CSV table of C-alpha atoms in Angstrom, one decimal:
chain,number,residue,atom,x,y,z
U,5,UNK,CA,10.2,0.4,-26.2
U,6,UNK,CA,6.7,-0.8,-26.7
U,7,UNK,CA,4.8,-3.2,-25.1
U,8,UNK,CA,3.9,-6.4,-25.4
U,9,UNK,CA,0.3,-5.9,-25.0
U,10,UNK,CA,-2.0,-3.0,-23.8
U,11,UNK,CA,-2.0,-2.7,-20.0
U,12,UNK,CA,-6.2,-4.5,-20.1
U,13,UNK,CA,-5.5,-4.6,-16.2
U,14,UNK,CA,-4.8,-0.9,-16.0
U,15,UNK,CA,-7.9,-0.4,-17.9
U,16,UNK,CA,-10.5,-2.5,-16.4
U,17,UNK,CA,-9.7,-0.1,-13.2
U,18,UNK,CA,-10.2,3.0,-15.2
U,19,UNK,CA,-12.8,2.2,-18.0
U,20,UNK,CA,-13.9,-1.6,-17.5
U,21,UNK,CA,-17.1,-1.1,-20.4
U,22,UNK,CA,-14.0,-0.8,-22.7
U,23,UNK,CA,-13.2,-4.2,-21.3
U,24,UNK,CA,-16.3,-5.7,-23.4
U,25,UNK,CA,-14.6,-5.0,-26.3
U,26,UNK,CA,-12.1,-7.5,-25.8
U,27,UNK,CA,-12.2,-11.4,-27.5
U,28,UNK,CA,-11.8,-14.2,-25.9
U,29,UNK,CA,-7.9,-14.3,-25.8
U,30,UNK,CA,-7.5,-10.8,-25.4
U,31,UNK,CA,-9.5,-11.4,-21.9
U,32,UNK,CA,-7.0,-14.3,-21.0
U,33,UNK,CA,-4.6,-11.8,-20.8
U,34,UNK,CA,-6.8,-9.1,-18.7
U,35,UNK,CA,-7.5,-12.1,-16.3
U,36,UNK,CA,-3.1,-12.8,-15.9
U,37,UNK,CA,-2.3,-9.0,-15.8
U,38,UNK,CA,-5.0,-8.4,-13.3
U,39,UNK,CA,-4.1,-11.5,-11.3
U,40,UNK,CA,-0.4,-10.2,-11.4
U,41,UNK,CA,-1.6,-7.0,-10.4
U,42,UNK,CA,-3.8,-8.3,-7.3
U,43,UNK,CA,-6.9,-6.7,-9.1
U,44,UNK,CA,-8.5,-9.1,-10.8
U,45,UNK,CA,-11.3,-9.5,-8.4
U,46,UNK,CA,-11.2,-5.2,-8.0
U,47,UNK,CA,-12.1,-5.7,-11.9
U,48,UNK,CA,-14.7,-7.4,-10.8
U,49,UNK,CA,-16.4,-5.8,-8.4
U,50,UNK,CA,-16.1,-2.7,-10.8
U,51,UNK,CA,-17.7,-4.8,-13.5
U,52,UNK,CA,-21.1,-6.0,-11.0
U,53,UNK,CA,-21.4,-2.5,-10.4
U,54,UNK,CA,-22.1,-1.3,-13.4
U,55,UNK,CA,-24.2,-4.3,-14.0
U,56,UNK,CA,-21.2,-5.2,-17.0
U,57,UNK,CA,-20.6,-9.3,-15.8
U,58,UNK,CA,-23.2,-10.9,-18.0
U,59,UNK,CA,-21.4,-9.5,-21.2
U,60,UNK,CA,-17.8,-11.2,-19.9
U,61,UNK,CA,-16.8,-14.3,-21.9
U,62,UNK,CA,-17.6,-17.4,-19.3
U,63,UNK,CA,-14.3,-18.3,-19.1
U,64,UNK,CA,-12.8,-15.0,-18.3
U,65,UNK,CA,-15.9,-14.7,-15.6
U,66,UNK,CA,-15.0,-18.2,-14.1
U,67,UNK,CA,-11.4,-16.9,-13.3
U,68,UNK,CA,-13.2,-13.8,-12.1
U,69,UNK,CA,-16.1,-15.2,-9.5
U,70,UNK,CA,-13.3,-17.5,-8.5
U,71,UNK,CA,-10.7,-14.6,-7.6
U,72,UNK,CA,-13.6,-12.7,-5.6
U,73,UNK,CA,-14.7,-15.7,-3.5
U,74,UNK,CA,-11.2,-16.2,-2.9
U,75,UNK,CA,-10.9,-12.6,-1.6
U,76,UNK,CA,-13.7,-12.6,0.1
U,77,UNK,CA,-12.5,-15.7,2.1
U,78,UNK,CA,-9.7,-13.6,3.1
U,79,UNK,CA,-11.8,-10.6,3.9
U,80,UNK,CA,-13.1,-13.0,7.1
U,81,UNK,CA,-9.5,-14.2,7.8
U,82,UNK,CA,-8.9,-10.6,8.3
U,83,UNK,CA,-11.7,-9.9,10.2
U,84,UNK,CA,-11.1,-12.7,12.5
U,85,UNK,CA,-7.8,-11.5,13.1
U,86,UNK,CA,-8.8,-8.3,14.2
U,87,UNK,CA,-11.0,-9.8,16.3
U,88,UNK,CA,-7.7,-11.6,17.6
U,89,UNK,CA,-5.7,-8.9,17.9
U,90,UNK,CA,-8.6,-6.9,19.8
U,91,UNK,CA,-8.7,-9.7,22.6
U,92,UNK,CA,-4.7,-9.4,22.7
U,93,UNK,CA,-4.3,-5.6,23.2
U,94,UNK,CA,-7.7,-4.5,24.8
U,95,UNK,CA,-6.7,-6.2,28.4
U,96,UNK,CA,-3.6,-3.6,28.3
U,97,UNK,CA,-5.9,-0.7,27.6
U,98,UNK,CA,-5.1,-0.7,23.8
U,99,UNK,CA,-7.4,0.6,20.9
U,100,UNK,CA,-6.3,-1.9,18.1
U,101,UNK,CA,-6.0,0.9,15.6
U,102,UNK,CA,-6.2,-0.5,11.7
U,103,UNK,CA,-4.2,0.4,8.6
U,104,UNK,CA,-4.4,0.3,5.3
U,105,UNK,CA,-6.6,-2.6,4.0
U,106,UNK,CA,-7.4,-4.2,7.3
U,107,UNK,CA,-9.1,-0.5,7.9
U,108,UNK,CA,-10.8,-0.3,4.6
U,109,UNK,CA,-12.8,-4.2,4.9
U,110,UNK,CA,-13.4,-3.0,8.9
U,111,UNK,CA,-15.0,0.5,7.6
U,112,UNK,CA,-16.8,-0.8,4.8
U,113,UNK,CA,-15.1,1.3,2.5
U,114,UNK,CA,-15.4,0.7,-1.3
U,115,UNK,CA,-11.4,0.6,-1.2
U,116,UNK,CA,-11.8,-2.6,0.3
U,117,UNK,CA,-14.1,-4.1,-2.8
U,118,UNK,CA,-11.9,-7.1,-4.3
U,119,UNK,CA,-9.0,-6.0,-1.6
U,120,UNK,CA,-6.3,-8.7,-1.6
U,121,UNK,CA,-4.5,-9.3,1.4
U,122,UNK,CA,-1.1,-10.2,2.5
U,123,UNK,CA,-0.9,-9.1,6.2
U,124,UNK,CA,-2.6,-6.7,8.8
U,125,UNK,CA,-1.3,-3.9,9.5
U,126,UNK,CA,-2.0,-1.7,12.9
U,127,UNK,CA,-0.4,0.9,15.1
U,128,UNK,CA,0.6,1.2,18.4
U,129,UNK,CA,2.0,3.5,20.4
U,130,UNK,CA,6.1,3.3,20.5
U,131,UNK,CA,6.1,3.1,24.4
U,132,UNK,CA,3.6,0.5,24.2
U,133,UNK,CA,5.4,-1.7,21.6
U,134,UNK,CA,7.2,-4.2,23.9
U,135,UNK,CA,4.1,-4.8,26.3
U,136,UNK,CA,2.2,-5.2,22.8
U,137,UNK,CA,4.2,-7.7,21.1
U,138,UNK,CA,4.4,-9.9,24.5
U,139,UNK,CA,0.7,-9.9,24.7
U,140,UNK,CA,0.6,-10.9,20.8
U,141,UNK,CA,3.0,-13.7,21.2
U,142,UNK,CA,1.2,-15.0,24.1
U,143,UNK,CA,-1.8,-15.3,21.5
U,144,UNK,CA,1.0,-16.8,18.6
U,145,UNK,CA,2.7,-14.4,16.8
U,146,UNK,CA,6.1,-14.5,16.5
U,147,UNK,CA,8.8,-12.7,15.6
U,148,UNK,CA,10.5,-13.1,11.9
U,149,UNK,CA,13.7,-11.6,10.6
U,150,UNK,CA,15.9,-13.3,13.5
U,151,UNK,CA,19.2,-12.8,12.2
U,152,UNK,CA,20.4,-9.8,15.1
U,153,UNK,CA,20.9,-7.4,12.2
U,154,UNK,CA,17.3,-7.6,10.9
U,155,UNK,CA,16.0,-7.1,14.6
U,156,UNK,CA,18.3,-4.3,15.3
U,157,UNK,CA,17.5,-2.6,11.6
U,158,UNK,CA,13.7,-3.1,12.9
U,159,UNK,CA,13.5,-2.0,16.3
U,160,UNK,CA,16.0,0.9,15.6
U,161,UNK,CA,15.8,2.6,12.5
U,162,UNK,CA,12.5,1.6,11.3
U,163,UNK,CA,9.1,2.6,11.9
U,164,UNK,CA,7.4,-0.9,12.9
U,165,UNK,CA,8.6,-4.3,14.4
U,166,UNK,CA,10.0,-7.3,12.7
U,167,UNK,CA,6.6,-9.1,10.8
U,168,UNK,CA,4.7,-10.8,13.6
U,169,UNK,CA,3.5,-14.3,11.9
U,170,UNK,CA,1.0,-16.2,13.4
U,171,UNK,CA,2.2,-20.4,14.4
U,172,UNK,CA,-0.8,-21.9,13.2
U,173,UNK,CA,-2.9,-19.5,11.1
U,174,UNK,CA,0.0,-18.4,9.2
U,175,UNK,CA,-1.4,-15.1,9.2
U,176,UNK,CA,1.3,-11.9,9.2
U,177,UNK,CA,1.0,-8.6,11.4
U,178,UNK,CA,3.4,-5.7,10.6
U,179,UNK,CA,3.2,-3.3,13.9
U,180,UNK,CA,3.8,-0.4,13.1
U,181,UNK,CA,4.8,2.6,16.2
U,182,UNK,CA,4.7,5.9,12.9
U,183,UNK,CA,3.9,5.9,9.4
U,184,UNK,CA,7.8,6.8,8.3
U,185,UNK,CA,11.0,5.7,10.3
U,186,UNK,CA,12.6,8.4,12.0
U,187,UNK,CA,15.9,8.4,10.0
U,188,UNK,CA,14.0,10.0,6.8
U,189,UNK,CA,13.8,13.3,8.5
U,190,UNK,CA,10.6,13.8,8.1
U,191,UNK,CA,8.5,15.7,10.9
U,192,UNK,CA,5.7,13.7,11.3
U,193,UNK,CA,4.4,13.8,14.8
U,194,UNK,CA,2.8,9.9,15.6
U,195,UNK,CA,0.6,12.2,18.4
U,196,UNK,CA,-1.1,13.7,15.9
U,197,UNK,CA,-2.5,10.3,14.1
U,198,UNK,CA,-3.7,8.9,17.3
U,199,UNK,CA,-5.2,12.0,18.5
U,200,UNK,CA,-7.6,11.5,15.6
U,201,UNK,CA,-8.2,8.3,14.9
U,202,UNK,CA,-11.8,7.6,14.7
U,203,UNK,CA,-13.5,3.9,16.8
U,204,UNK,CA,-15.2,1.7,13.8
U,205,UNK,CA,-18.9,1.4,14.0
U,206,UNK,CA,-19.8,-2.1,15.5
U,207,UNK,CA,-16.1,-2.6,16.7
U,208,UNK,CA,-15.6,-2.3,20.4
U,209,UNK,CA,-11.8,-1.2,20.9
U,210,UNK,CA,-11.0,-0.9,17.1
U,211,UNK,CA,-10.6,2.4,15.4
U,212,UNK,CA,-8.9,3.7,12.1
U,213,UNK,CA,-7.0,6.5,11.3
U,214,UNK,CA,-8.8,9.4,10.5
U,215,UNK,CA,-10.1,10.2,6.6
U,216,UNK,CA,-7.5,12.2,5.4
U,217,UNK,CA,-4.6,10.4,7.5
U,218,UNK,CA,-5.9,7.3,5.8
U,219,UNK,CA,-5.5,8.8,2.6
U,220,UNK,CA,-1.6,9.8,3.6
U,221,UNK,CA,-0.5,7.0,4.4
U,222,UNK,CA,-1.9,5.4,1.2
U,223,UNK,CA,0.0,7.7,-0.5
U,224,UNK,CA,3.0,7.9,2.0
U,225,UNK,CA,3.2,3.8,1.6
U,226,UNK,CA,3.2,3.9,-1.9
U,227,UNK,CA,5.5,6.5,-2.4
U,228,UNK,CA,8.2,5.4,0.0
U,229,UNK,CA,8.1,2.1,-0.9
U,230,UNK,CA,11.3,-0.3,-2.1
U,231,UNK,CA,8.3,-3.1,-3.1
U,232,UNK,CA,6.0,-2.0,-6.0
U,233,UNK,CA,4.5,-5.6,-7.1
U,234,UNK,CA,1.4,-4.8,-5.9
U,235,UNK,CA,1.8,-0.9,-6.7
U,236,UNK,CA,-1.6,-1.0,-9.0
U,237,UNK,CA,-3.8,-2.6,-6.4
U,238,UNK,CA,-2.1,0.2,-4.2
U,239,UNK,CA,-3.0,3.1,-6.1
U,240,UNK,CA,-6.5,1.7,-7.0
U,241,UNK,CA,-7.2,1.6,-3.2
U,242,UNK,CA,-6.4,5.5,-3.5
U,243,UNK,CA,-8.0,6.1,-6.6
U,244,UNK,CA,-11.4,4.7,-4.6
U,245,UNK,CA,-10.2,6.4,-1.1
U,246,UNK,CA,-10.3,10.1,-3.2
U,247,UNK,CA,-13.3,9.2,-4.7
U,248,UNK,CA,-15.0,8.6,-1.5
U,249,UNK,CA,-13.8,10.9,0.7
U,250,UNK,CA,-13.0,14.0,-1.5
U,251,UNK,CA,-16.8,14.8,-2.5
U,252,UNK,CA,-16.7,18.8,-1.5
U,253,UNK,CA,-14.0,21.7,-1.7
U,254,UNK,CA,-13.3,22.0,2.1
U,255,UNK,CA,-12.3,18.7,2.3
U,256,UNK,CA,-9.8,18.8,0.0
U,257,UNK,CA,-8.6,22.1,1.9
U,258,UNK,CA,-8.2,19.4,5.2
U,259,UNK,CA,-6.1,17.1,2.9
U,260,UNK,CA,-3.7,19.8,2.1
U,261,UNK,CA,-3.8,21.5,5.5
U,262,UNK,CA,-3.2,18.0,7.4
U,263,UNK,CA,-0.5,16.9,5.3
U,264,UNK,CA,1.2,20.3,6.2
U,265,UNK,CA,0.8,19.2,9.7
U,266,UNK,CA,2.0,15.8,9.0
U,267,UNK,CA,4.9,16.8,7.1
U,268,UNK,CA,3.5,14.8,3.7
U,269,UNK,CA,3.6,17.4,1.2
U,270,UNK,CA,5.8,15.2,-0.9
U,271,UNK,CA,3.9,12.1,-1.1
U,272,UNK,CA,0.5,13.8,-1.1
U,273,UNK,CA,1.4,15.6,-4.5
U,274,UNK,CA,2.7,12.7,-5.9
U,275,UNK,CA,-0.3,11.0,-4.8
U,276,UNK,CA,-2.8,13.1,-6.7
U,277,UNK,CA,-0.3,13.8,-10.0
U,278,UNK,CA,-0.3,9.9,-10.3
U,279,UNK,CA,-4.1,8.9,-9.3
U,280,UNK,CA,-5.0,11.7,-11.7
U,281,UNK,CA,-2.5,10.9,-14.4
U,282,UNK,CA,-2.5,7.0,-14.2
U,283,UNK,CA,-6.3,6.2,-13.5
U,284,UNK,CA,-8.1,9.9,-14.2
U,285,UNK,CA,-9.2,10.0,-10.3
U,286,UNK,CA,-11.0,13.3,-10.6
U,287,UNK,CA,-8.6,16.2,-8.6
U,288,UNK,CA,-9.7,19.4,-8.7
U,289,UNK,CA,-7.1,21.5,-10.2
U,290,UNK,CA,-7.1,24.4,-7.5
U,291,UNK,CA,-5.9,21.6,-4.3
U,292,UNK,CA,-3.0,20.7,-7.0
U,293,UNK,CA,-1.9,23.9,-8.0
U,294,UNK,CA,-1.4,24.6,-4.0
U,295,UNK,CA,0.4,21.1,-3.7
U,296,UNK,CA,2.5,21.8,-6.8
U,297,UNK,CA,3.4,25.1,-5.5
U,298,UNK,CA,4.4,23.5,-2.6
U,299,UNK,CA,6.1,20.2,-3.1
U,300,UNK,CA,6.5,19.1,-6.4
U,301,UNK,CA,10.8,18.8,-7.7
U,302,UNK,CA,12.8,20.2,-10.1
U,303,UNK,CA,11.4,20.4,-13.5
U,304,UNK,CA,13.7,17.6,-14.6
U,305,UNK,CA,13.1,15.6,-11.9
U,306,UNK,CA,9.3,15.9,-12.1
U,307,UNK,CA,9.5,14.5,-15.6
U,308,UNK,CA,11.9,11.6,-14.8
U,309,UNK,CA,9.4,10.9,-12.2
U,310,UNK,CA,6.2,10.8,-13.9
U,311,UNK,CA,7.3,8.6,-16.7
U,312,UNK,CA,9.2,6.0,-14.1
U,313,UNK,CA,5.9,6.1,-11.6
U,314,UNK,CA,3.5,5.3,-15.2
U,315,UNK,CA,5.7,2.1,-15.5
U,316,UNK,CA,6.3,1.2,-11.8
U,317,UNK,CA,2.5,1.3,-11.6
U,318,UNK,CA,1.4,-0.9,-13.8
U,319,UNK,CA,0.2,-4.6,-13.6
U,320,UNK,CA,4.2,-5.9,-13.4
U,321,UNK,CA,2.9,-9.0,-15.8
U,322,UNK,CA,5.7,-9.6,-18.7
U,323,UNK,CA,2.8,-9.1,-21.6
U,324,UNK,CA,2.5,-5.6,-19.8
U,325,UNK,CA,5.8,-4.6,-19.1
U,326,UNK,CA,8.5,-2.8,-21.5
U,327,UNK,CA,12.0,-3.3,-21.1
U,328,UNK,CA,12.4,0.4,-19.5
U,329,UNK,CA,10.0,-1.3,-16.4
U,330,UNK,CA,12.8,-3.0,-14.6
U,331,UNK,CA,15.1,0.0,-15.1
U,332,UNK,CA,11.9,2.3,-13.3
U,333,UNK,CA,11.7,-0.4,-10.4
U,334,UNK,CA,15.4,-0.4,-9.9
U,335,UNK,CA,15.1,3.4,-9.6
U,336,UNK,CA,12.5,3.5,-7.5
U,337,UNK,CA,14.0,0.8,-5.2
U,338,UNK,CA,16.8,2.4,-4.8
U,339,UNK,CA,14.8,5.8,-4.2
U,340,UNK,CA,13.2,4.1,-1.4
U,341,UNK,CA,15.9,3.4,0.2
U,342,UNK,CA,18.0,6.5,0.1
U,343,UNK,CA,14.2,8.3,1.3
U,344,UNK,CA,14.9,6.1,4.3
U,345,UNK,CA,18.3,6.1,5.4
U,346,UNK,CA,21.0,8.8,5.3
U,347,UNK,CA,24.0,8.0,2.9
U,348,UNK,CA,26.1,6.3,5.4
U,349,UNK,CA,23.6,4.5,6.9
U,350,UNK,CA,22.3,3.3,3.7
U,351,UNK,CA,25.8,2.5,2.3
U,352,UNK,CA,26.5,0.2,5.2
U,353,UNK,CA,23.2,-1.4,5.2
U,354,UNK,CA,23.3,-2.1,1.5
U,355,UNK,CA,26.3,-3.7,2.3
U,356,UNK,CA,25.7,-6.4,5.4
U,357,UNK,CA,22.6,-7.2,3.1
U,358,UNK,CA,24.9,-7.9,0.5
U,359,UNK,CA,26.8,-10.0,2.7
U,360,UNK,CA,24.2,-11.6,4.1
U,361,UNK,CA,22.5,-13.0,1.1
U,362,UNK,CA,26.2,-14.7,0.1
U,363,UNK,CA,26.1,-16.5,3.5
U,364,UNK,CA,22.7,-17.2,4.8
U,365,UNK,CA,22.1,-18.2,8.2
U,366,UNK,CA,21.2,-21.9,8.2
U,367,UNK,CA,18.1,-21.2,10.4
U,368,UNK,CA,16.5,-19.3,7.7
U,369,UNK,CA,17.7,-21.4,4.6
């Protein structure tokens, strides 16, 4: 099945001269599949620096300028909520310790150019976690998710606490203890993270993960995850992390080695095989031999996964879309989950879900 249109989005990110090429209406569309995306102002930022904005049509640029302010806007939001969050946690002796996009806009890195936002995510140690989220509700955050299952799913099984949401800023924190919840199996030792993390420049009590653990848990969220809307805007941000950070041969040789460590083989060759084969991040070809040897699947399912990952990540808008892309998500989604949860457990939570969404508690309706 073909599309409806080229995936402009998907090639703004990877080529955006080819985007001059475009007319008028061919750059309405860029402008919804990269809005869909959460890349439009990513587009951008790619487009001022290669000095490429004066050739946009004006109407096209309007939509643009307008997303980046709008991004930028919540590039202070975010920074004032670390600043929040710093003055909650640093009178229990707490490093606020950023993920994801909060790190990138605190570490100036060039993932966070035209990074869209919906929450802030940070990590805390597990034993810390209830002396944590007191001191954050004190400050406003509350708790979502209040039906007793959702809490007990949360603090149980999973690898963060119910979404923190602020009562007057609106703003969202997801707290997370690990990068994966225990009940995947995987061996990933949460010592290991904090051990490394690195303080940001300028940021009393704030710190990030370390390079390469940023870079796994880019690729670990994306992989394991049951939510790809955003899944371009995602792999972008690793796309610009390799970039960055993977400018010599040993430090692709730490990659490899930490993820071994970390127990993130999995996701890290996925990672690179879709980077490389979605948005032509350069990899060099001996660091994914060594991951390929190491943890890609079955030949059938290798090639079952490329082609549902190249639709998955794409900008999700329906002139981009084929009708194979819902059947991809579905996979995935249902991928993510059985990554997460062991048959029964996953059987049974499917279920009360299920159940659930038939009779929803009249707090939350």
């Amino acid at each position: 099945m073909r599309r409806a249109e080229p995936d402009w989005a998907l090639m703004g990110l990877c080529e955006p001269q080819r985007l001059l090429e475009l007319n008028p209406a061919q750059w309405s569309t860029v402008v919804r599949q990269a809005r869909a995306a959460g890349v439009l102002a990513r587009i951008g930022a790619l487009l001022d620096r290669r000095r490429l904005s004066e050739s946009v049509p004006p109407e096209a640029l309007a939509h643009i300028r307008a997303e980046q302010r709008r991004t930028s806007a919540q590039h202070d939001e975010v920074r004032h909520e670390i600043e929040a969050v710093r003055g909650a946690l640093e009178p229990l002796g707490l490093t606020v310790i950023l993920l994801k996009g909060a790190a990138y806009v605190a570490s100036q890195l060039p993932a966070s150019q035209g990074r869209s936002f919906s929450d802030v995510d940070l990590l805390v140690p597990k034993a810390h976690l209830n002396v944590a989220e007191s001191a954050l509700m004190q400050r406003g955050w509350m708790t979502t998710h209040h039906s007793p299952y959702d809490q007990r799913y949360y603090r149980e099984w999973m690898h963060e606490l119910p979404p923190l949401r602020h009562i007057l800023r609106q703003s969202v924190l997801d707290v997370h203890h690990t990068l994966l919840p225990g009940t995947t199996g995987t061996r990933l030792d949460p010592a290991l993270l904090f051990g490394a993390a690195r303080p940001v420049p300028g940021w009393h009590g704030v710190a990030t993960l370390a390079p390469t653990d940023l870079v796994l848990h880019s690729m670990t969220h994306l992989f394991y995850n049951d939510d790809l809307s955003r899944g371009l805007r995602d792999l972008s941000d690793l796309d610009l992390l390799l970039r960055e950070l993977g400018v010599d041969e040993p430090w692709w040789t730490l990659l490899i080695e930490r993820a071994r460590a970390l127990d993130l083989m999995r996701p890290l060759y996925f990672g690179l095989t879709c980077t490389r084969g979605i948005l032509g991040t350069p990899i060099p070809e001996p660091a994914l031999d060594v991951c390929r040897r190491a943890a890609a699947p079955s030949w059938p399912s290798e090639v079952l996964m490329k082609r549902v990952w190249s639709r998955a990540l794409s900008s999700q808008h329906s002139t981009a879309v084929d009708g194979w892309t819902p059947v991809a998500l579905f996979l995935l989604y249902l991928r993510a989950h059985w990554l997460r949860m062991p048959p029964w457990m996953l059987l049974r939570h499917l279920t009360v879900k299920a159940f659930m969404r038939l009779t929803p508690d009249p707090e939350e309706a």
